C-alpha positions in Angstrom: -5.0 -27.2 23.7 -6.1 -27.9 20.1 -9.3 -25.9 20.6 -7.2 -22.9 21.6 -5.3 -23.1 18.3 -8.4 -23.5 16.1 -9.9 -20.7 14.0 -13.7 -20.6 13.4 -15.0 -18.8 10.4 -18.8 -18.4 9.8 -20.5 -17.3 6.7 -24.0 -16.4 7.8 -25.7 -16.2 4.4 -29.2 -15.1 3.7 -30.4 -18.7 2.9 -27.6 -20.9 4.2 -25.0 -20.6 6.9 -21.7 -22.4 6.5 -18.7 -22.7 8.9 -15.3 -24.2 9.0 -12.6 -24.9 11.6 -9.0 -24.3 10.5 -5.8 -25.3 12.2 -2.3 -23.8 12.3 -1.0 -26.5 9.9 -3.3 -25.3 7.2 -5.8 -28.2 7.5 -9.5 -27.4 7.8 -12.8 -29.2 8.4 -16.3 -28.0 7.5 -18.9 -28.1 10.2 -21.7 -30.5 9.4 -25.4 -30.0 10.4 -27.7 -33.0 9.9 -24.9 -34.5 7.8 -24.7 -31.5 5.5 -22.0 -28.7 5.3 -24.8 -26.1 5.0 -27.1 -25.1 7.8 -30.3 -23.4 6.5 -30.5 -19.9 7.9 -34.3 -20.2 8.3 -35.7 -20.3 11.8 -39.1 -20.9 13.4 -40.2 -19.1 16.6 -42.2 -21.6 18.7 -45.1 -20.5 20.9 -43.0 -20.7 24.0 -40.4 -18.3 22.5 -37.8 -20.9 21.7 -36.2 -20.7 18.3 -36.0 -23.8 16.0 -33.1 -23.7 13.4 -32.0 -25.4 10.3 -33.9 -28.3 8.7 -36.1 -28.7 11.7 -37.4 -25.2 11.1 -38.3 -26.1 7.5 -40.0 -29.2 8.6 -42.1 -27.4 11.2 -43.0 -24.6 8.8 -45.8 -26.7 7.3 -47.6 -27.0 10.6 -47.1 -23.4 11.7 -46.2 -21.2 8.7 -46.9 -17.9 10.6 -44.0 -18.5 12.9 -41.6 -19.4 10.1 -38.9 -16.9 9.1 -37.0 -18.1 6.0 -34.6 -15.1 5.8 -33.9 -13.7 9.3 -30.9 -11.7 8.1 -32.5 -8.3 7.7 -31.4 -4.6 7.6 -30.3 -3.4 11.0 -33.4 -1.3 11.8 -36.0 -3.8 10.5 -38.2 -5.8 12.8 -39.8 -9.2 12.1 -43.4 -10.0 12.9 -44.0 -13.5 14.1 -47.6 -14.4 14.9 -48.3 -10.7 15.4 -45.4 -10.3 17.8 -42.4 -8.2 17.0 -39.1 -10.1 17.1 -35.6 -8.6 16.8 -33.8 -10.2 13.7 -30.5 -10.2 15.7 -32.1 -12.7 18.1 -33.0 -15.0 15.3 -29.6 -14.9 13.7 -28.1 -15.4 17.1 -30.0 -18.7 17.4 -28.4 -20.0 14.2 -24.9 -18.8 15.3 -25.4 -20.4 18.7 -25.9 -23.7 17.0 -22.8 -23.2 14.9 -20.8 -22.4 18.1 -22.1 -25.6 19.8 -21.0 -27.7 16.8 -17.6 -26.0 16.7 -17.0 -26.6 20.4 -17.9 -30.2 20.0 -15.6 -30.7 17.0 -12.7 -28.7 18.5 -13.0 -30.2 22.0 -13.5 -26.9 23.7 -14.2 -23.2 23.2 -12.7 -21.5 20.1 -11.5 -18.0 20.8 -10.4 -16.9 17.3 -13.7 -16.3 15.4 -14.2 -14.6 12.1 -17.5 -13.6 10.5 -18.0 -13.2 6.8 -19.9 -10.0 5.8 -21.0 -8.8 2.4 -18.7 -6.1 1.0 -21.6 -3.8 0.5 -22.5 -3.7 4.2 -22.0 -0.4 5.9 -21.0 0.2 9.6 -24.6 -0.2 10.9 -25.2 -3.6 9.5 -21.7 -4.7 10.6 -22.4 -3.5 14.1 -25.7 -5.3 14.0 -24.0 -8.6 13.1 -21.5 -8.1 15.9 -24.4 -7.7 18.3 -26.0 -11.0 17.0 -22.6 -12.7 17.5 -22.4 -11.4 21.1 -25.9 -12.6 21.9 -24.9 -16.1 20.6 -22.0 -16.1 23.1 -19.2 -15.6 20.5 -15.9 -14.0 21.3 -15.3 -10.6 19.7 -15.2 -11.7 16.0 -13.1 -10.3 13.2 -15.1 -9.3 10.2 -13.9 -10.4 6.8 -15.5 -9.2 3.6 -16.9 -12.1 1.5 -15.2 -11.4 -1.8 -11.8 -10.9 -0.1 -12.3 -14.2 1.7 -13.1 -16.0 -1.6 -10.1 -14.4 -3.4 -7.8 -15.4 -0.5 -9.2 -18.9 -0.6 -8.5 -19.1 -4.3 -4.9 -18.1 -3.8 -4.5 -20.7 -1.0 -5.8 -23.4 -3.3 -3.0 -22.7 -5.8 -4.4 -20.1 -8.2 -1.7 -18.0 -9.7 -2.6 -14.3 -9.6 0.1 -11.6 -10.1 0.0 -8.4 -8.0 -2.1 -5.8 -9.7 -4.5 -8.2 -11.2 -8.2 -7.5 -11.2 -10.7 -10.2 -10.5 -14.5 -10.5 -10.2 -16.2 -12.5 -7.5 -19.9 -13.4 -8.2 -21.6 -14.8 -5.1 -24.7 -16.7 -6.3 -26.8 -17.6 -3.2 -30.4 -16.7 -2.4 -29.5 -13.4 -4.2 -26.4 -12.2 -6.0 -23.5 -10.0 -4.9 -20.8 -9.1 -7.4 -17.5 -7.5 -6.3 -14.5 -6.4 -8.3 -11.2 -6.6 -6.5 -7.6 -5.8 -7.3 -4.7 -7.8 -5.7 -2.1 -5.7 -4.0 1.2 -6.7 -2.4 -0.6 -7.1 1.0 -4.0 -8.4 0.0 -7.1 -7.6 -1.9 -8.8 -4.2 -2.4 -12.5 -4.0 -3.2 -13.0 -1.6 -6.1 -16.8 -1.9 -6.4 -19.6 -4.1 -5.2 -23.3 -4.5 -6.3 -26.1 -6.7 -5.0 -29.4 -7.9 -6.4 -31.8 -10.0 -4.3 -33.9 -10.9 -7.4 -31.1 -12.6 -9.4 -30.3 -15.7 -7.4 -31.7 -18.9 -6.0 -34.9 -17.3 -4.6 -35.8 -15.9 -8.0 -35.2 -19.3 -9.6 -37.3 -21.1 -7.0 -40.2 -18.6 -7.6 -39.9 -19.1 -11.3 -40.0 -22.9 -10.9 -43.1 -22.7 -8.7 -44.8 -20.6 -11.4 -43.8 -23.1 -14.1 -44.9 -26.2 -12.2 -48.1 -24.8 -10.9 -49.3 -22.2 -13.5 -53.0 -22.3 -12.4 -52.8 -20.7 -9.0 -50.1 -22.3 -6.8 -50.7 -23.8 -3.4 -52.2 -22.6 -0.2 -50.0 -20.5 2.1 -49.8 -23.3 4.7 -48.2 -25.6 2.0 -46.0 -23.0 0.4 -42.9 -23.6 2.5 -43.2 -27.4 2.1 -43.2 -26.9 -1.7 -40.2 -24.7 -1.6 -38.3 -27.3 0.5 -39.3 -30.0 -2.1 -38.0 -27.8 -5.0 -34.7 -27.3 -3.3 -34.3 -31.0 -2.7 -35.3 -31.8 -6.3 -32.7 -29.4 -7.7 -30.0 -31.1 -5.8 -31.3 -34.5 -6.9 -31.1 -33.6 -10.6 -27.3 -33.7 -10.3 -27.5 -37.5 -10.5 -30.9 -38.1 -12.3 -32.5 -37.0 -15.6 -35.8 -36.2 -13.9 -37.3 -36.2 -10.4 -40.8 -36.1 -9.0 -41.7 -33.1 -6.8 -44.4 -33.8 -4.3 -46.9 -31.0 -4.2 -49.0 -30.6 -1.0 -52.7 -30.9 -1.7 -52.2 -32.1 -5.2 -50.5 -34.6 -7.5 -46.7 -34.7 -7.8 -45.1 -33.0 -10.8 -42.0 -34.0 -12.7 -38.9 -31.7 -12.8 -36.1 -32.2 -15.4 -32.9 -30.4 -16.4 -34.6 -28.5 -19.3 -37.3 -27.0 -17.1 -34.7 -25.9 -14.6 -32.5 -24.3 -17.2 -35.4 -22.5 -18.9 -36.7 -21.0 -15.6 -33.2 -20.2 -14.3 -31.9 -18.4 -17.4 -33.6 -15.0 -16.8 -32.3 -14.8 -13.3 -28.8 -15.8 -14.4 -28.9 -13.3 -17.3 -29.8 -10.6 -14.7 -26.8 -11.8 -12.6 -24.5 -11.5 -15.6 -25.8 -7.9 -16.1 -24.8 -7.2 -12.5 -21.3 -8.4 -13.3 -21.0 -5.9 -16.2 -22.3 -3.1 -14.1 -19.8 -3.9 -11.3 -16.9 -3.9 -13.7 -18.2 -0.5 -15.0 -18.5 0.9 -11.5 -14.9 -0.2 -10.7 -13.7 1.7 -13.9 -11.8 -1.4 -14.8 -10.8 -2.4 -18.4 -12.9 -5.5 -19.1 -10.2 -7.0 -21.3 -7.8 -7.0 -18.3 -10.0 -9.0 -15.9 -7.9 -11.9 -14.8 -10.7 -14.2 -13.6 -14.4 -14.4 -12.8 -14.9 -16.6 -9.7 -18.4 -17.9 -8.9 -19.3 -19.2 -5.5 -22.5 -20.0 -3.6 -25.1 -22.8 -3.9 -26.6 -21.5 -7.2 -23.1 -21.3 -8.8 -23.0 -25.2 -9.0 -25.6 -25.1 -11.8 -23.9 -26.1 -15.1 -25.9 -23.3 -16.9 -24.0 -20.6 -14.9 -20.8 -21.0 -16.9 -22.6 -20.8 -20.3 -24.7 -17.7 -19.4 -21.8 -15.8 -17.8 -19.5 -16.5 -20.7 -22.1 -15.5 -23.3 -23.4 -12.4 -21.5 -20.1 -11.0 -20.1 -17.4 -12.4 -22.4 -15.6 -13.7 -19.3 -15.0 -17.4 -18.7 -16.2 -18.1 -15.1 -14.3 -20.4 -12.8 -16.2 -22.4 -10.1 -13.9 -22.4 -7.1 -13.5 -25.7 -5.2 -16.3 -26.3 -2.6 -18.1 -23.1 -3.6 -20.6 -23.4 -0.7 -17.8 -23.0 1.9 -15.3 -21.0 -0.1 -15.9 -17.7 1.8 -15.8 -19.3 5.2 -12.6 -21.3 4.3 -10.9 -18.1 3.1 -11.9 -16.2 6.2 -10.4 -18.9 8.3 -7.1 -18.6 6.5 -7.3 -22.3 5.6 -4.1 -22.7 3.6 -1.7 -20.4 5.3 -2.7 -16.8 4.6 -2.8 -14.6 7.6 -5.9 -12.8 8.7 -4.4 -9.5 8.2 -3.7 -10.3 4.6 -7.3 -11.3 4.1 -8.9 -8.4 5.9 -6.8 -5.5 4.8 -5.3 -4.8 1.4 -3.2 -1.7 1.7 -0.8 -1.5 -1.2 2.9 -0.8 -0.6 3.6 2.8 -1.6 5.8 3.2 -4.7 9.2 4.8 -4.6 7.9 7.7 -6.6 5.1 8.2 -4.1 7.6 8.3 -1.2 9.9 10.7 -3.1 7.0 13.0 -4.0 6.3 13.5 -0.3 9.4 15.8 -0.2 8.0 18.3 -2.7 5.4 19.9 -0.4 7.8 19.6 2.5 10.6 21.5 0.8 8.0 23.9 -0.6 6.8 24.7 2.9 10.3 25.3 4.2 11.1 27.5 1.2 8.0 29.6 1.5 8.3 30.2 5.3 12.0 31.0 5.1 11.5 33.4 2.2 8.7 35.1 4.1 10.8 35.5 7.3 13.9 36.7 5.5 12.3 39.2 3.1 9.8 41.3 5.0 9.5 45.0 4.2 10.7 47.0 7.2 9.3 50.4 8.1 10.3 53.0 10.7 8.1 53.5 13.7 8.0 55.8 16.7 9.5 53.3 19.0 11.1 50.7 16.7 11.0 49.3 13.2 8.1 47.1 12.2 7.9 44.5 9.4 5.3 44.3 6.6 4.8 40.5 6.2 3.5 38.5 3.3 0.9 36.6 5.3 -0.2 34.8 2.2 3.2 33.1 1.9 3.0 32.1 5.5 -0.4 30.5 5.0 0.6 28.6 2.0 3.7 27.3 3.8 1.5 26.0 6.6 -0.8 24.2 4.2 2.1 22.5 2.4 3.6 21.5 5.8 0.4 19.7 6.8 0.1 18.0 3.4 3.6 16.8 3.6 3.1 15.4 7.1 -0.1 13.6 6.2 1.5 12.0 3.2 4.6 10.9 5.1 2.6 9.5 8.1 0.3 7.6 5.8 3.1 6.1 3.8 4.7 5.0 7.1 1.5 3.5 8.4 0.8 1.7 5.1 4.3 0.3 5.0 3.9 -1.1 8.5 0.5 -2.5 7.6 2.1 -4.7 4.9 4.6 -6.3 7.3 3.8 -9.4 9.3 7.0 -9.1 11.5 6.7 -5.5 12.5 6.0 -6.4 16.1 3.4 -3.6 16.3 0.4 -4.8 18.5 -2.1 -3.1 16.2 -4.1 -4.3 13.2 -3.1 -3.0 9.8 -6.2 -0.8 9.7 -5.3 0.6 13.1 -1.8 1.3 12.0 -3.0 3.3 8.9 -5.4 5.2 11.1 -2.7 5.9 13.6 -0.4 7.1 10.9 -3.0 9.6 9.7 -3.8 11.0 13.1 -0.1 11.2 14.2 0.9 12.9 11.0 -2.0 15.4 11.3 -0.9 16.4 14.8 2.7 16.6 13.6 1.5 19.0 11.0 -0.1 21.1 13.8 3.2 21.1 15.7 5.1 22.2 12.6 2.9 25.1 11.8 2.8 26.1 15.5 6.6 26.1 15.4 6.4 28.4 12.3 4.3 30.8 14.3 6.5 30.8 17.4 9.8 31.1 15.6 8.4 33.7 13.2 7.0 35.9 15.9 10.3 35.8 17.8 12.4 36.4 14.8 10.3 39.3 13.4 9.5 40.6 16.9 5.8 40.9 16.4 2.6 39.6 18.1 2.2 35.7 18.2 -1.5 36.0 17.5 -1.1 37.2 14.0 1.2 34.3 13.1 -1.2 31.8 14.7 -4.1 33.2 12.7 -2.2 32.7 9.4 -0.8 29.3 10.3 -3.5 27.5 12.1 -6.8 28.8 10.6 -5.9 27.8 6.9 -5.1 24.2 7.9 -8.1 23.6 10.3 -10.5 22.3 7.6 -7.7 19.9 6.3 -7.2 18.6 9.9 -11.0 18.0 10.2 -11.0 15.9 7.0 -8.0 14.0 8.3 -9.9 13.0 11.4 -12.7 11.6 9.3 -10.3 9.7 7.1 -8.6 8.2 10.2 -12.0 7.0 11.5 -12.8 5.4 8.1 -9.5 3.7 7.9 -9.8 2.4 11.5 -13.3 1.0 11.1 -12.4 -0.4 7.6 -15.5 1.0 6.1 -13.8 1.5 2.8 -10.3 1.6 1.4 -9.7 4.1 -1.4 -8.5 2.7 -4.7 -4.7 2.6 -4.8 -4.5 2.7 -1.0 -4.4 5.5 1.5 -0.9 6.7 0.5 -2.1 7.4 -3.0 -5.3 8.9 -1.8 -3.5 11.5 0.3 -1.0 12.5 -2.4 -1.6 16.1 -3.3 -0.8 17.0 -7.0 2.9 17.8 -7.2 2.4 20.1 -10.2 0.1 22.3 -8.2 2.5 22.5 -5.3 5.4 23.5 -7.6 3.6 26.2 -9.6 2.0 27.8 -6.6 5.3 27.8 -4.7 7.2 29.5 -7.5 4.4 31.9 -8.0 4.3 33.0 -4.4 8.1 33.4 -4.3 7.9 35.7 -7.3 5.1 37.7 -5.7 7.1 38.2 -2.5 10.2 39.0 -4.5 8.3 41.8 -6.3 6.8 43.4 -3.2 9.7 45.9 -2.6 9.2 47.3 -6.2 8.7 50.9 -5.0 11.9 50.8 -3.0 14.1 49.5 -5.9 14.7 52.3 -8.4 15.1 51.0 -12.0 13.6 47.6 -11.2 9.9 48.6 -11.2 9.1 47.1 -14.6 10.8 43.8 -13.9 9.4 43.5 -10.4 5.9 44.3 -11.8 6.3 41.6 -14.4 7.4 39.2 -11.7 4.4 40.0 -9.6 2.0 39.4 -12.5 3.8 36.2 -13.4 3.6 35.0 -9.8 -0.1 35.6 -9.7 -0.5 33.8 -13.0 1.3 30.7 -11.6 -0.8 30.7 -8.4 -3.9 30.7 -10.6 -2.4 27.8 -12.5 -1.8 26.0 -9.2 -5.4 26.5 -8.2 -6.8 25.0 -11.4 -4.3 22.2 -11.4 -5.6 21.2 -7.9 -9.3 21.4 -8.8 -9.5 20.1 -12.4 -8.1 17.0 -14.0 -7.5 16.6 -17.7 -5.2 18.9 -19.7 -7.8 20.3 -22.0 -10.1 21.2 -19.2 -7.2 22.7 -17.3 -6.3 24.8 -20.3 -9.8 26.1 -20.9 -10.4 27.0 -17.2 -6.9 27.8 -16.2 -6.2 30.6 -18.7 -9.0 33.0 -17.6 -8.5 32.2 -13.9 -4.7 32.7 -14.1 -5.3 36.1 -15.8 -7.7 37.0 -12.9 -5.2 36.1 -10.2 -2.4 37.9 -12.1 -4.7 41.0 -12.1 -5.6 40.7 -8.4 -2.1 40.2 -7.0 -0.6 43.3 -5.3 1.2 44.6 -2.3 -1.7 44.6 0.1 -3.7 41.5 -1.1 -1.3 38.7 -1.1 -3.4 37.1 1.6 -6.5 37.2 -0.7 -4.6 35.4 -3.5 -3.2 32.9 -1.1 -6.7 32.4 0.3 -7.9 31.4 -3.1 -5.3 28.7 -3.2 -6.0 27.5 0.3 -9.7 27.2 -0.6 -8.7 25.2 -3.7 -6.7 22.8 -1.5 -9.6 22.3 0.9 -12.0 21.7 -2.0 -9.6 19.1 -3.3 -9.6 17.2 0.0 -13.4 17.3 0.2 -13.8 16.2 -3.4 -11.5 13.2 -2.8 -13.4 12.3 0.4 -16.7 12.4 -1.4 -15.9 10.8 -4.8 -13.5 8.1 -3.6 -15.0 7.1 -0.2 -18.4 8.4 0.7 -20.1 8.2 -2.7 -19.5 6.3 -5.9 -21.5 7.5 -8.9 -23.5 4.7 -10.5 -22.3 3.7 -13.9 -24.5 3.2 -17.0 -25.0 -0.4 -17.9 -23.0 -1.6 -20.8 -24.0 -4.6 -22.9 -20.7 -6.0 -24.1 -17.6 -6.1 -22.0 -15.2 -7.4 -24.7 -15.2 -7.3 -28.5 -17.0 -10.0 -30.3 -15.2 -13.3 -30.4 -14.8 -16.6 -28.5 -14.8 -16.4 -24.7 -11.4 -15.9 -23.1 -10.1 -18.8 -21.1 
């Protein structure tokens, strides 16, 4: 019974694998391997095909170094050559995971169904799928993936750290390499703003530098290299309670290692890690003076030198979280009371202004379609009268209808995702994705209704209405499908959440709506004697406002909008006329589509690298 209530979280690191079992009452226990909370991720493939894991793999490496794999966690498409035989890295990682599962079953007294796997924040869908495959080969139940920095931040909150909503923190994972992530705390969890990794700024780089320092004249034979690496790792841990330790060197005399030597050799790697912290803060576009905390985790983070180097190089005072080796696994297991949904998904609650702003494109759509249907120009025909329609107004009404539906559906999905008592049998990510898809199809239904009602009211062919209602919104619907997939797979959450991401500029909506209404009002100019001048001015002003709406959607920054908007608005004012309202509206529809594609590219698919900056805060004492 207790096994069924347990939660198993595994942090399968590049050098060390850690795992914890957590219980509903908030208690937790680390899994021990050979008496230690960390299981070396290294493996050795024996001649008979069996895989030796952990410390036994390091011990056997001296006798058979060609079959030793110190870092089996590789890119998804990379193969490992062991004694000239290609081996799938997923099989090697599965062997380590299988040992973790066996220990968890022994401690829990039975199988554990609730399994979470910690993944680096920078991993994409291919590597995450690869880790799921390795877990499946190890016999694990379908695991939940929790990003490492989110797990660390959740663990810090569970341990009593006070962090207001909206605060920005930095998580520096110092293991075999370094991964730095910048996060913002929202009402429902943490959102990853940026993440950078460097394999040459962690424990492996320090071990290589120590080897070069202790053996400057050529090193050791390849057969003895792994034995020396294991001795160095043991000696570094032993220095915590001794001034100096002797390091046995295969095929040679022992050498003495002390604190000064370790600090001198480790400093370049730690300085490089500090530079990664600065770059990650720059990439997140966060104000360095507002960073609430710098949390350091991982085996290398336990070195006393880390705090001094980080404070001197970044201006941030680092905080070593309790039990840094198992912090990510403990946070992923919700040890301390946080729910898994809070740890995995950080979709902020939409603000009241954001919810109110949804009504602007909705009302604009209703105003435009109503105005287009009630003010056509009627002409006499042989059989019956026919209407001259402003198809541009119909197209813009359809675009605004889809925008309003997408914003409303996403706000609803985001709000449901923040509730733990909603009773919805879907994950928060699935709720957001469902909100996007449902609202997209609702938009299709609304514009389809525009076409049917318009054709019946005007008494014209349905095909013309469908062309001007469905075709302009088709690219937006395609982008919405992509966004729903991204939200469902949790590949990346845009800064500020999905509700903010899908919020189209209100100023652009208002100016374009007023402009098109003025254009439609001015169309009967030739049939209103005495009003030609005023209606002509209204037509030019309407075209001018539509041009302003285009530039407002495409360009941010008031000065740039002014420089680009004036000539473009004059151009649209010149173009607008009785027979080309569709062309002017088409320019605005293209601008809306470009806005969506630009948001998709800059905020989700690609983040421009930032230039490194040396100082994050003004000179002065480090902040506490």
